[in-house]
């Protein structure tokens, strides 16, 4: 029997992730990633203007030019852009250059909802280009000047993209998935650009081996993530800790997000909190009008919101405070703890946000998250000093 195996598609070499068919080993790691492969298309050069209905800031323009320069010089980029909004716009210039060369462009993100929205935005920026989206069951058309796709669909594009942009690199489910990582690398023919608001310290340290790190911080936008405070209890005592922290935040009139690991616990915690604090609500994937509840929370209608990880990213609220209940639950890894902590301190005028981890024990994910936040804050501080001098 064969005792050595490397999958030619995804590079998997774990015998536990193989099966036997007709007496031969085959890979099970990339089994979900099979289907039609995209034919390679020769594109005509397109000289297109960038249609934007607003102007980039001087800083954004500088980064856009750097990305473009790297692209022309066949250098990969990691763009660490703290400014939340306006990350996509940073790559339009490089995309314009690629279109003019008749190059193949790909834009990938982990989440399918984002693919649809992104494809529309890119289409409105380059109306004359063929922009297609590929995700889930949506893969009838596989070719175009610009292909917007989930990372799960990259397997269809082997040695394909002259310019591949990858946004939200730290978002589930890509992080730590070696199969997806292999498909990502395999699909790049030319240059790639990674975009992130929260790259891990590991990536920041290691990336210079593969390309250049570009950072976009403005002098006035000190986005330090508050260092989480760990509050240790056990079983029901954790709930007592939650009540204590919540009541302090409510007294200081700050909106509070309470993250809990499961839907069941979210409902349960909310039921208990409601007895003392009427002015809140709960959101999770099984609740229909989530977005209305979130909007109401943003408008100040509720003082607290109990949530599962559905709100892990994307919510910006002035003065927000965060409590993660049972932060030692396996549903949270270091990356998601950092991501959630990053909800706080998004608005520059309110930098006194707090993050509380309520735990029974301090596990590795918690320790890693805290040291990652510390390292990032130090990095940020050094960048800010560089800028202001
Ligand atoms: Zn494989």
Short mmCIF file of C-alpha atoms and ligand atoms in Angstrom, two decimals:
data_model
loop_
_atom_site.label_atom_id
_atom_site.label_comp_id
_atom_site.label_asym_id
_atom_site.label_seq_id
_atom_site.Cartn_x
_atom_site.Cartn_y
_atom_site.Cartn_z
CA UNK A 1 0.00 0.00 0.00
CA UNK A 2 1.11 3.51 -0.81
CA UNK A 3 2.19 5.38 2.30
CA UNK A 4 3.00 8.68 0.71
CA UNK A 5 0.61 11.02 -1.04
CA UNK A 6 0.58 14.59 -2.32
CA UNK A 7 -2.55 15.81 -4.05
CA UNK A 8 -1.65 17.40 -7.39
CA UNK A 9 -4.55 19.87 -7.06
CA UNK A 10 -4.41 21.13 -3.50
CA UNK A 11 -1.11 19.87 -2.13
CA UNK A 12 -2.77 17.87 0.66
CA UNK A 13 -0.33 15.28 2.03
CA UNK A 14 -2.37 14.02 4.97
CA UNK A 15 -3.16 10.34 4.52
CA UNK A 16 -6.14 10.75 6.84
CA UNK A 17 -7.70 12.98 4.22
CA UNK A 18 -7.46 10.46 1.42
CA UNK A 19 -9.65 7.60 0.21
CA UNK A 20 -9.07 4.57 -1.98
CA UNK A 21 -10.67 4.18 -5.38
CA UNK A 22 -9.75 1.36 -7.79
CA UNK A 23 -6.82 0.47 -5.58
CA UNK A 24 -5.39 3.99 -5.75
CA UNK A 25 -5.31 6.81 -3.23
CA UNK A 26 -7.32 9.91 -4.04
CA UNK A 27 -7.63 13.23 -2.22
CA UNK A 28 -10.66 13.90 -0.07
CA UNK A 29 -9.51 17.33 1.10
CA UNK A 30 -10.40 19.01 -2.16
CA UNK A 31 -13.34 16.79 -3.04
CA UNK A 32 -15.87 19.63 -2.62
CA UNK A 33 -13.89 21.62 -5.15
CA UNK A 34 -14.59 19.84 -8.35
CA UNK A 35 -16.39 21.04 -11.41
CA UNK A 36 -15.94 22.82 -14.64
CA UNK A 37 -12.65 24.64 -15.21
CA UNK A 38 -12.61 28.04 -16.83
CA UNK A 39 -11.13 28.30 -20.31
CA UNK A 40 -8.38 30.88 -20.71
CA UNK A 41 -9.55 33.86 -22.75
CA UNK A 42 -7.45 36.30 -24.69
CA UNK A 43 -8.79 39.75 -23.84
CA UNK A 44 -8.54 42.82 -26.03
CA UNK A 45 -6.83 45.77 -24.36
CA UNK A 46 -9.45 48.10 -22.90
CA UNK A 47 -8.62 51.72 -22.19
CA UNK A 48 -11.31 52.66 -19.72
CA UNK A 49 -11.76 55.62 -17.41
CA UNK A 50 -12.41 54.96 -13.73
CA UNK A 51 -15.96 56.05 -13.06
CA UNK A 52 -16.12 57.08 -9.40
CA UNK A 53 -18.73 59.43 -8.03
CA UNK A 54 -16.40 60.84 -5.41
CA UNK A 55 -12.75 61.71 -5.05
CA UNK A 56 -10.12 59.69 -3.25
CA UNK A 57 -8.22 61.37 -0.45
CA UNK A 58 -4.54 62.19 -0.97
CA UNK A 59 -3.61 59.17 1.17
CA UNK A 60 -5.87 56.82 -0.78
CA UNK A 61 -4.43 58.13 -4.03
CA UNK A 62 -0.90 57.51 -2.78
CA UNK A 63 -1.69 53.89 -1.88
CA UNK A 64 -3.57 53.33 -5.15
CA UNK A 65 -0.48 54.51 -7.02
CA UNK A 66 1.80 52.26 -4.98
CA UNK A 67 -0.37 49.21 -5.67
CA UNK A 68 -0.34 50.09 -9.35
CA UNK A 69 3.42 50.55 -9.36
CA UNK A 70 3.90 47.19 -7.64
CA UNK A 71 1.62 45.57 -10.17
CA UNK A 72 3.57 46.99 -13.10
CA UNK A 73 6.81 45.83 -11.42
CA UNK A 74 5.34 42.35 -10.84
CA UNK A 75 5.43 42.76 -7.06
CA UNK A 76 2.72 41.47 -4.75
CA UNK A 77 1.13 43.86 -2.25
CA UNK A 78 -0.42 43.50 1.17
CA UNK A 79 -2.57 46.53 1.84
CA UNK A 80 -3.16 47.14 5.52
CA UNK A 81 -5.89 49.74 5.41
CA UNK A 82 -7.30 50.62 8.77
CA UNK A 83 -9.83 53.06 7.44
CA UNK A 84 -12.64 50.50 7.10
CA UNK A 85 -14.47 51.94 4.14
CA UNK A 86 -12.95 52.61 0.75
CA UNK A 87 -10.57 49.66 0.48
CA UNK A 88 -11.88 48.45 -2.86
CA UNK A 89 -11.28 51.83 -4.45
CA UNK A 90 -7.56 51.47 -3.76
CA UNK A 91 -7.16 48.79 -6.43
CA UNK A 92 -9.10 50.45 -9.25
CA UNK A 93 -6.00 52.09 -10.68
CA UNK A 94 -4.15 48.77 -10.93
CA UNK A 95 -7.28 47.22 -12.44
CA UNK A 96 -7.39 49.99 -15.02
CA UNK A 97 -3.77 49.28 -15.94
CA UNK A 98 -4.50 45.55 -16.21
CA UNK A 99 -7.51 46.15 -18.47
CA UNK A 100 -5.39 48.34 -20.73
CA UNK A 101 -2.91 45.49 -21.08
CA UNK A 102 -5.64 42.98 -21.87
CA UNK A 103 -4.79 41.17 -18.64
CA UNK A 104 -7.03 38.81 -16.73
CA UNK A 105 -8.33 40.24 -13.46
CA UNK A 106 -9.79 38.35 -10.51
CA UNK A 107 -11.27 39.73 -7.32
CA UNK A 108 -11.93 37.21 -4.58
CA UNK A 109 -13.58 37.40 -1.16
CA UNK A 110 -14.55 34.60 1.21
CA UNK A 111 -18.23 35.46 1.54
CA UNK A 112 -20.73 35.07 -1.28
CA UNK A 113 -22.95 37.98 -0.18
CA UNK A 114 -19.97 40.24 -0.66
CA UNK A 115 -19.30 38.86 -4.17
CA UNK A 116 -22.66 40.03 -5.47
CA UNK A 117 -22.36 43.52 -4.06
CA UNK A 118 -18.74 43.84 -5.13
CA UNK A 119 -19.45 42.79 -8.71
CA UNK A 120 -22.08 45.53 -8.96
CA UNK A 121 -19.72 48.15 -7.63
CA UNK A 122 -16.93 47.14 -9.99
CA UNK A 123 -19.35 47.07 -12.91
CA UNK A 124 -20.41 50.63 -12.14
CA UNK A 125 -16.74 51.66 -12.01
CA UNK A 126 -15.83 50.00 -15.34
CA UNK A 127 -19.18 49.85 -17.21
CA UNK A 128 -17.55 48.85 -20.50
CA UNK A 129 -15.73 45.82 -19.07
CA UNK A 130 -17.23 42.38 -18.79
CA UNK A 131 -17.62 41.85 -15.06
CA UNK A 132 -18.92 38.46 -13.95
CA UNK A 133 -19.54 36.88 -10.58
CA UNK A 134 -18.92 33.25 -9.65
CA UNK A 135 -20.10 31.70 -6.38
CA UNK A 136 -22.00 28.65 -5.10
CA UNK A 137 -24.37 27.47 -7.81
CA UNK A 138 -23.79 30.60 -9.82
CA UNK A 139 -21.15 29.45 -12.30
CA UNK A 140 -22.73 29.28 -15.75
CA UNK A 141 -20.46 32.03 -17.02
CA UNK A 142 -16.83 31.59 -16.02
CA UNK A 143 -15.01 34.13 -18.16
CA UNK A 144 -14.82 37.90 -18.32
CA UNK A 145 -12.38 40.79 -18.05
CA UNK A 146 -13.00 40.94 -14.33
CA UNK A 147 -14.09 37.84 -12.45
CA UNK A 148 -15.49 38.42 -8.97
CA UNK A 149 -15.61 35.15 -7.07
CA UNK A 150 -15.66 33.46 -3.69
CA UNK A 151 -12.36 31.94 -2.59
CA UNK A 152 -14.17 28.59 -2.78
CA UNK A 153 -14.44 29.01 -6.56
CA UNK A 154 -10.75 29.66 -7.20
CA UNK A 155 -10.23 25.98 -7.96
CA UNK A 156 -11.75 26.58 -11.42
CA UNK A 157 -8.94 28.94 -12.36
CA UNK A 158 -5.59 27.28 -12.65
CA UNK A 159 -2.61 29.53 -13.29
CA UNK A 160 -5.11 32.08 -14.51
CA UNK A 161 -5.01 35.59 -13.09
CA UNK A 162 -2.54 38.28 -14.10
CA UNK A 163 -3.93 40.37 -11.26
CA UNK A 164 -5.74 38.69 -8.38
CA UNK A 165 -7.11 40.80 -5.57
CA UNK A 166 -8.12 39.17 -2.31
CA UNK A 167 -10.18 41.22 0.11
CA UNK A 168 -11.12 40.28 3.69
CA UNK A 169 -8.29 37.80 3.85
CA UNK A 170 -8.89 37.28 7.54
CA UNK A 171 -12.56 36.43 7.15
CA UNK A 172 -13.99 33.03 7.74
CA UNK A 173 -13.76 30.51 6.10
CA UNK A 174 -10.44 31.17 4.40
CA UNK A 175 -8.20 31.62 7.39
CA UNK A 176 -6.24 28.48 8.16
CA UNK A 177 -7.82 26.50 5.35
CA UNK A 178 -4.83 24.95 3.61
CA UNK A 179 -6.87 23.68 0.68
CA UNK A 180 -8.25 27.12 -0.11
CA UNK A 181 -4.82 28.63 0.39
CA UNK A 182 -3.37 26.16 -2.13
CA UNK A 183 -6.06 27.00 -4.67
CA UNK A 184 -5.43 30.70 -4.15
CA UNK A 185 -1.72 30.36 -4.87
CA UNK A 186 -2.35 28.03 -7.79
CA UNK A 187 -4.71 30.48 -9.50
CA UNK A 188 -2.26 33.39 -9.53
CA UNK A 189 -0.29 33.67 -12.74
CA UNK A 190 0.99 37.21 -12.20
CA UNK A 191 0.60 39.41 -9.17
CA UNK A 192 -1.70 39.38 -6.19
CA UNK A 193 -2.92 42.08 -3.86
CA UNK A 194 -4.16 41.24 -0.37
CA UNK A 195 -6.46 43.71 1.36
CA UNK A 196 -7.10 43.66 5.06
CA UNK A 197 -8.14 45.91 7.90
CA UNK A 198 -6.89 43.38 10.45
CA UNK A 199 -3.95 41.37 9.14
CA UNK A 200 -2.40 39.12 11.74
CA UNK A 201 0.98 40.08 13.08
CA UNK A 202 2.26 36.83 11.56
CA UNK A 203 1.20 37.92 8.08
CA UNK A 204 2.68 41.39 8.56
CA UNK A 205 5.98 39.87 9.60
CA UNK A 206 6.11 37.22 6.91
CA UNK A 207 4.71 39.09 3.93
CA UNK A 208 7.87 41.04 3.03
CA UNK A 209 9.27 37.73 1.72
CA UNK A 210 6.58 37.68 -0.98
CA UNK A 211 5.93 41.36 -1.62
CA UNK A 212 5.48 44.82 -0.17
CA UNK A 213 3.33 45.86 2.76
CA UNK A 214 1.47 49.12 2.17
CA UNK A 215 -0.24 50.79 5.07
CA UNK A 216 -3.02 53.29 4.99
CA UNK A 217 -3.49 55.16 8.22
CA UNK A 218 -4.25 58.79 8.43
CA UNK A 219 -2.64 60.87 11.11
CA UNK A 220 -6.03 61.65 12.62
CA UNK A 221 -7.23 58.13 12.60
CA UNK A 222 -5.50 56.35 15.39
CA UNK A 223 -7.23 53.03 15.26
CA UNK A 224 -5.74 51.36 18.23
CA UNK A 225 -7.75 48.36 19.27
CA UNK A 226 -8.43 48.39 22.99
CA UNK A 227 -6.62 45.67 24.81
CA UNK A 228 -9.26 43.22 26.04
CA UNK A 229 -9.73 42.85 29.78
CA UNK A 230 -10.20 39.29 30.91
CA UNK A 231 -12.84 38.71 33.57
CA UNK A 232 -12.70 35.22 34.99
CA UNK A 233 -15.60 33.33 36.53
CA UNK A 234 -17.24 29.95 36.32
CA UNK A 235 -20.63 28.65 35.22
CA UNK A 236 -23.38 30.95 36.47
CA UNK A 237 -20.91 33.32 38.03
CA UNK A 238 -20.03 34.32 34.47
CA UNK A 239 -23.53 35.69 34.19
CA UNK A 240 -23.05 37.71 37.35
CA UNK A 241 -19.90 39.19 35.80
CA UNK A 242 -21.88 40.00 32.67
CA UNK A 243 -24.50 41.85 34.74
CA UNK A 244 -21.78 43.80 36.53
CA UNK A 245 -20.01 44.96 33.35
CA UNK A 246 -23.24 45.66 31.52
CA UNK A 247 -24.62 47.79 34.33
CA UNK A 248 -21.44 49.90 34.41
CA UNK A 249 -21.58 50.50 30.67
CA UNK A 250 -25.26 51.32 30.80
CA UNK A 251 -24.66 53.78 33.64
CA UNK A 252 -22.07 55.57 31.50
CA UNK A 253 -24.62 55.62 28.65
CA UNK A 254 -22.52 53.61 26.23
CA UNK A 255 -24.02 51.19 23.69
CA UNK A 256 -22.95 47.60 24.37
CA UNK A 257 -22.62 44.59 22.10
CA UNK A 258 -22.68 41.28 23.96
CA UNK A 259 -21.24 38.44 21.91
CA UNK A 260 -22.25 34.90 22.86
CA UNK A 261 -21.03 31.69 21.20
CA UNK A 262 -24.32 30.03 20.26
CA UNK A 263 -27.84 30.96 19.19
CA UNK A 264 -29.30 29.02 22.09
CA UNK A 265 -27.19 30.85 24.60
CA UNK A 266 -27.98 34.17 22.88
CA UNK A 267 -31.70 33.61 23.40
CA UNK A 268 -31.16 32.42 26.96
CA UNK A 269 -28.91 35.32 27.98
CA UNK A 270 -31.26 37.84 26.44
CA UNK A 271 -34.21 36.32 28.29
CA UNK A 272 -32.37 36.73 31.59
CA UNK A 273 -31.05 40.23 30.86
CA UNK A 274 -34.49 41.40 29.80
CA UNK A 275 -35.70 40.92 33.36
CA UNK A 276 -33.42 43.72 34.56
CA UNK A 277 -32.74 45.68 31.39
CA UNK A 278 -35.74 46.11 29.13
CA UNK A 279 -33.95 48.31 26.67
CA UNK A 280 -32.15 45.70 24.56
CA UNK A 281 -32.58 43.10 21.88
CA UNK A 282 -31.02 40.00 20.37
CA UNK A 283 -29.79 39.19 16.85
CA UNK A 284 -28.62 35.95 15.26
CA UNK A 285 -28.99 34.13 11.97
CA UNK A 286 -32.40 32.69 12.89
CA UNK A 287 -33.98 36.09 13.46
CA UNK A 288 -35.69 37.55 10.43
CA UNK A 289 -35.49 41.31 10.88
CA UNK A 290 -31.88 41.37 12.04
CA UNK A 291 -31.03 44.39 9.93
CA UNK A 292 -33.90 46.44 11.38
CA UNK A 293 -32.81 45.57 14.91
CA UNK A 294 -29.21 46.49 14.09
CA UNK A 295 -30.34 49.78 12.55
CA UNK A 296 -32.39 50.56 15.65
CA UNK A 297 -29.38 49.78 17.82
CA UNK A 298 -27.25 52.15 15.75
CA UNK A 299 -29.91 54.83 16.15
CA UNK A 300 -29.72 54.42 19.91
CA UNK A 301 -33.08 52.75 20.38
CA UNK A 302 -31.45 49.95 22.39
CA UNK A 303 -28.69 50.26 24.95
CA UNK A 304 -27.47 46.71 24.44
CA UNK A 305 -27.66 43.98 21.85
CA UNK A 306 -26.98 40.30 22.42
CA UNK A 307 -25.48 38.75 19.29
CA UNK A 308 -23.79 35.69 17.89
CA UNK A 309 -20.83 36.12 15.54
CA UNK A 310 -23.20 37.42 12.83
CA UNK A 311 -22.07 40.87 13.93
CA UNK A 312 -18.39 39.96 13.99
CA UNK A 313 -17.62 42.47 11.28
CA UNK A 314 -19.15 45.48 9.66
CA UNK A 315 -20.79 47.32 12.54
CA UNK A 316 -19.56 50.78 13.35
CA UNK A 317 -21.20 52.56 16.23
CA UNK A 318 -20.05 55.61 18.10
CA UNK A 319 -18.89 54.86 21.62
CA UNK A 320 -19.40 51.13 21.29
CA UNK A 321 -18.35 48.77 24.10
CA UNK A 322 -17.99 45.03 23.66
CA UNK A 323 -18.44 42.08 25.99
CA UNK A 324 -17.63 38.58 24.79
CA UNK A 325 -19.45 36.09 26.98
CA UNK A 326 -17.68 32.74 27.28
CA UNK A 327 -14.83 33.99 25.12
CA UNK A 328 -13.07 30.68 25.78
CA UNK A 329 -15.71 28.81 23.77
CA UNK A 330 -14.18 26.92 20.79
CA UNK A 331 -16.35 28.90 18.36
CA UNK A 332 -13.90 31.77 18.83
CA UNK A 333 -10.39 31.51 17.47
CA UNK A 334 -7.74 34.16 17.96
CA UNK A 335 -8.59 35.85 14.64
CA UNK A 336 -12.29 36.19 15.44
CA UNK A 337 -11.56 37.51 18.94
CA UNK A 338 -9.32 40.18 17.40
CA UNK A 339 -11.95 40.92 14.78
CA UNK A 340 -14.66 41.39 17.39
CA UNK A 341 -12.39 43.51 19.58
CA UNK A 342 -11.79 45.67 16.53
CA UNK A 343 -15.47 46.69 16.60
CA UNK A 344 -14.49 49.06 19.38
CA UNK A 345 -12.70 52.29 18.76
CA UNK A 346 -13.76 52.55 15.12
CA UNK A 347 -14.79 56.16 15.47
CA UNK A 348 -11.94 58.47 16.20
CA UNK A 349 -13.88 60.77 18.48
CA UNK A 350 -14.63 57.88 20.85
CA UNK A 351 -11.41 56.10 21.62
CA UNK A 352 -12.24 55.06 25.16
CA UNK A 353 -14.03 51.88 24.19
CA UNK A 354 -13.59 48.77 26.28
CA UNK A 355 -13.53 45.10 25.41
CA UNK A 356 -14.30 42.56 28.12
CA UNK A 357 -13.71 38.83 27.72
CA UNK A 358 -15.75 36.85 30.24
CA UNK A 359 -14.18 33.42 30.56
CA UNK A 360 -13.91 30.36 32.75
CA UNK A 361 -10.33 29.81 31.72
CA UNK A 362 -7.82 31.69 29.63
CA UNK A 363 -7.14 29.48 26.61
CA UNK A 364 -4.61 29.78 23.78
CA UNK A 365 -6.97 31.67 21.46
CA UNK A 366 -7.45 34.35 24.12
CA UNK A 367 -3.75 34.67 24.82
CA UNK A 368 -2.94 34.78 21.11
CA UNK A 369 -5.63 37.37 20.46
CA UNK A 370 -4.37 39.65 23.20
CA UNK A 371 -0.74 39.41 22.13
CA UNK A 372 -1.77 39.98 18.51
CA UNK A 373 -3.66 43.14 19.50
CA UNK A 374 -0.69 44.37 21.53
CA UNK A 375 1.71 43.75 18.65
CA UNK A 376 -0.60 45.44 16.18
CA UNK A 377 -1.06 48.48 18.38
CA UNK A 378 2.71 48.80 18.64
CA UNK A 379 3.03 48.48 14.87
CA UNK A 380 0.32 51.07 14.39
CA UNK A 381 2.01 53.39 16.85
CA UNK A 382 5.31 53.13 14.97
CA UNK A 383 3.56 53.79 11.66
CA UNK A 384 1.80 56.82 13.06
CA UNK A 385 5.07 58.19 14.36
CA UNK A 386 6.62 57.69 10.95
CA UNK A 387 3.75 59.61 9.39
CA UNK A 388 3.71 62.54 11.72
CA UNK A 389 7.45 63.09 11.60
ZN1 LIG B 1 -6.56 17.63 -3.03
#
